[in-house]
Every structure is written in structure tokens, then in C-alpha cells.
Amino acid sequence: MTTTLGPLPTDRLRRWAARIGESIATPLVPSDYLDLIDPLRTTAKLRGRIVEIRPETRDAVTVVITPGRSWKGHIPGQYVRIGVDVDGVRLWRTYSLTSETTTRDISITVKAIDGGKVSNYLVRRATPGTVVQLEQATGDFTLNTGTEKALFVTAGSGITPVMGMLRNHLDQLDDVIVVHSSPTKSDAIFGGELRMLARARHGKIRLIERHTTIDGRLTPEELEELVPDYADRETWACGPGAFLDALEEHWDDASRLHTERFRTSVAVTGDGGAVTFARSGKTVEADGSQSLLDAGEEAGVIMPSGCRIGICHGCVVPLREGTVRDLRDGQITSAAPGDGVLIQTCISAASGPCDIEL
Ligand SMILES: Cc1cc2nc3c(=O)[nH]c(=O)nc-3n(C[C@H](O)[C@H](O)[C@H](O)COP(=O)(O)OP(=O)(O)OC[C@H]3O[C@@H](n4cnc5c(N)ncnc54)[C@H](O)[C@@H]3O)c2cc1C
Ligand code: FES
């Protein structure tokens, strides 16, 4: 449940009264009343309250959140799963933390993508006061201790985890090159802050900006020209999957290249088929490149989810019958009636008819 607390006490009272009215029809348990009064209390499920939404570019904002008292903090570069209610449906997505670790509030920076449910909600509709669901921070896209010579290669919203590292580890980094790609100069998220850092820390931080509308998409070969000593640097890269795949292929020493992906790279597509969501009573035709998670959501089925890229296991459900294919490597999983084999819907596509326990 996303609860929005308006700025005026009268509004708040009206909403509380409405909630209590609702409770006559739907009995509340004591914790529901406590949620109305103090949704961020230590014993409640971890939540946060949006306290500020700051524009970064024409389609990206920074959302500042006061987390509940059980928030355990984060390591720069990590991400948080956040649950928001969009048009009455709870949707979970993952966002890198961009805030300094010393502040009580945390921040994420979200870029609206075409047709994106949560990103557009956060960029265009969410307001300060909105209460969101949170999970503890996680992820291993973090700086190694002792790194002095670093290369960050980012594109679009891929700058977010790197900004988290730069804001927190500046004193540790003596020789940093940031290569950042965006469609234009004004589309560069944190462009102003990065340019200011490069000026203020001249000799320690070098910023190389690429604007794809003029320069085209960056290739590993061009990166090598821009940063001739790239192989001597510990590198963190975040951007489109195809670009990260190309970097991974190009890098001789894979242990010195760290990548963070915001979506699954679809490597193999299958046959597709009719997907039945047994408990919801819905059947949809899904093609072999569409995840079962996307197919279910499109059909209006309430699908559990999290990172949507196969990391968190927040989307695991039983496959009652049928065959699915892992979009990352083509691996096939089959279930005979009654098997209830567990599958991750975010990285599985139908390979023939299948029946999901949802
Ligand atoms: C570890 C991790 C960290 C992330 N950090 C950030 C971050 O800091 N800032 C940020 O803006 N996003 C970040 N993301 C991406 C974010 O979790 C969502 O995937 C993104 O906001 C889209 O969600 P949506 O609900 O708007 O789109 P959906 O409604 O889920 O999807 C709408 C359409 O867009 C496509 N799509 C989904 N995700 C993307 C994407 N990332 N790029 C392009 N097309 C997409 C879908 O295939 C679908 O066709 C991160 C993801 C991961 C896994
Ligand atoms: S949603 Fe995270 S593994 Fe599927």
C-alpha cells in the first residue's frame, strides 16, 4: 500500500478518517493503525517516505527518501529495491543509490523510459509525502579498497551507481577517468556536477563526455583510443547490455572489469506459446523473446518481481506444467503436471504452452 501524506494537516485528517471509514467494511489489524500513524517505525516492514523530488534532466529526477528506522545503510554503488503502487498495483523495481552514506536520507535517480510504468510514475507523478516500500541495499558493484587508478564507463542512467561511488570515495581516488555517454550535453544526468568535479579536481578526475547524437555510440575500440592506459585501470562500467557485452569481450583481464546491468541481455529466444496463469484464470500468447513476467503484467496478472534481471529471485513461482527457456543462455526447464518446478519469470520465456501457478 502506498500512502500519501499531504502537506496540510486537514488533508491528512480527512484521509485518515477515510481510511478508518474503510475499516468498517474491511476490518484492520492493530499494525494497520500503526502504519497510518508511523509507517517508518522500526518494527514495521521497511518503508521510506519521499521527501524531495529534484529534476536532473528533462526526463530524469532524483528522489530523496527518508528510510524507515530499520534501514541498515549502504555501500556506494549498491542498489535498493523499491515498491510503489501504480494505479492500484504494487510494482517493485531496482534503483542504484546515489546519495552520500553519511546522510540519514537516501536518494535514487530515475530516468523515465518509454512506456515504463514505475520510472514514469516516479519521474512524473510521485509527490513528496508518498510512502514507498523498501528492501535493504544490496549489490557488489562497489569500489575495491586500495583502488587508486580507476576508469568509469557509463551511458545514460548507468551513471547512477558511479555517481554514488564518486560522491563517497573522492578522497580515495587519485587518478580517475570518467567516460560518460548521453544523447546530448543537456541529457547527461549529473552533467553539471561531473563537469564541476573535473574542474575542481583537475589532474585527479578527467571527464570525457560523448554525445551520441553527434559522436555515435561508443565502441570498445574508441574507448581504447580515448583511454590508452585503460588496461592499467580497474574499470566499472554500466550502460546498455550490448555495450557491456562488447566491453567484456574486449577486456583481456576480466577480473579488472566490473559491470552492472539494468536489464537482462536476451541472448536466446525460443518458440513462445500460450501461457496460462492458473489462479488468475488468464491465458495469453507470448512470443519467445518476452519474459513471463512481462507477459503476465501485460495481461493484468499481479506478478511478484524485483530486479527483473535474474538477480534477486523476487519473481520465483512454480511452473505447473510446460516448458520455459532461460532468455540469458537458452537453458530449458520443463515441468510435468504436479511438479511445480520453481522458475524465475523475469528471465524465462515460454517454449510451447505452459501453466504458471499465479
Ligand atoms: C541493479 C539495477 C540498478 C538499476 N538502477 C537504475 C537507476 O539508478 N536508474 C534508473 O533509471 N533505472 C535503474 N534500473 C532500471 C530500473 O530498475 C527499471 O528497470 C526501469 O526504471 C524501468 O522500469 P519501468 O517500470 O519504468 O519499465 P517497465 O514497465 O518494466 O518496462 C517498460 C518497457 O521498457 C523496457 N525496459 C525495462 N527496463 C528498461 C531499461 N532499464 N532501459 C530500457 N528499456 C527498459 C521493458 O522491456 C518494457 O518494454 C536499475 C536496474 C537494475 C537491475
Ligand atoms: S525479479 Fe529479480 S530475479 Fe526475477
Short mmCIF file of C-alpha atoms and ligand atoms in Angstrom, two decimals, residues 81 293 304-316 344-347, ligand 2:
data_model
loop_
_atom_site.label_atom_id
_atom_site.label_comp_id
_atom_site.label_asym_id
_atom_site.label_seq_id
_atom_site.Cartn_x
_atom_site.Cartn_y
_atom_site.Cartn_z
CA ARG A 81 14.52 -2.49 -4.38
CA LEU A 293 6.89 -11.56 -16.08
CA PRO A 304 5.78 -10.78 -7.87
CA SER A 305 9.00 -9.18 -9.08
CA GLY A 306 12.13 -7.29 -8.09
CA CYS A 307 15.26 -6.61 -10.07
CA ARG A 308 13.80 -8.05 -13.31
CA ILE A 309 17.24 -9.26 -14.39
CA GLY A 310 17.59 -12.59 -12.63
CA ILE A 311 19.45 -11.48 -9.52
CA CYS A 312 17.04 -11.18 -6.62
CA HIS A 313 14.73 -14.22 -7.01
CA GLY A 314 11.78 -11.96 -6.18
CA CYS A 315 9.84 -13.37 -9.14
CA VAL A 316 10.15 -17.09 -8.41
CA GLN A 344 12.25 -17.05 -12.34
CA THR A 345 9.63 -15.37 -14.51
CA CYS A 346 11.81 -12.33 -15.30
CA ILE A 347 14.34 -14.34 -17.28
S1 FES B 2 12.76 -10.20 -10.46
FE1 FES B 2 14.73 -10.47 -9.55
S2 FES B 2 15.24 -12.49 -10.20
FE2 FES B 2 13.40 -12.07 -11.25
#
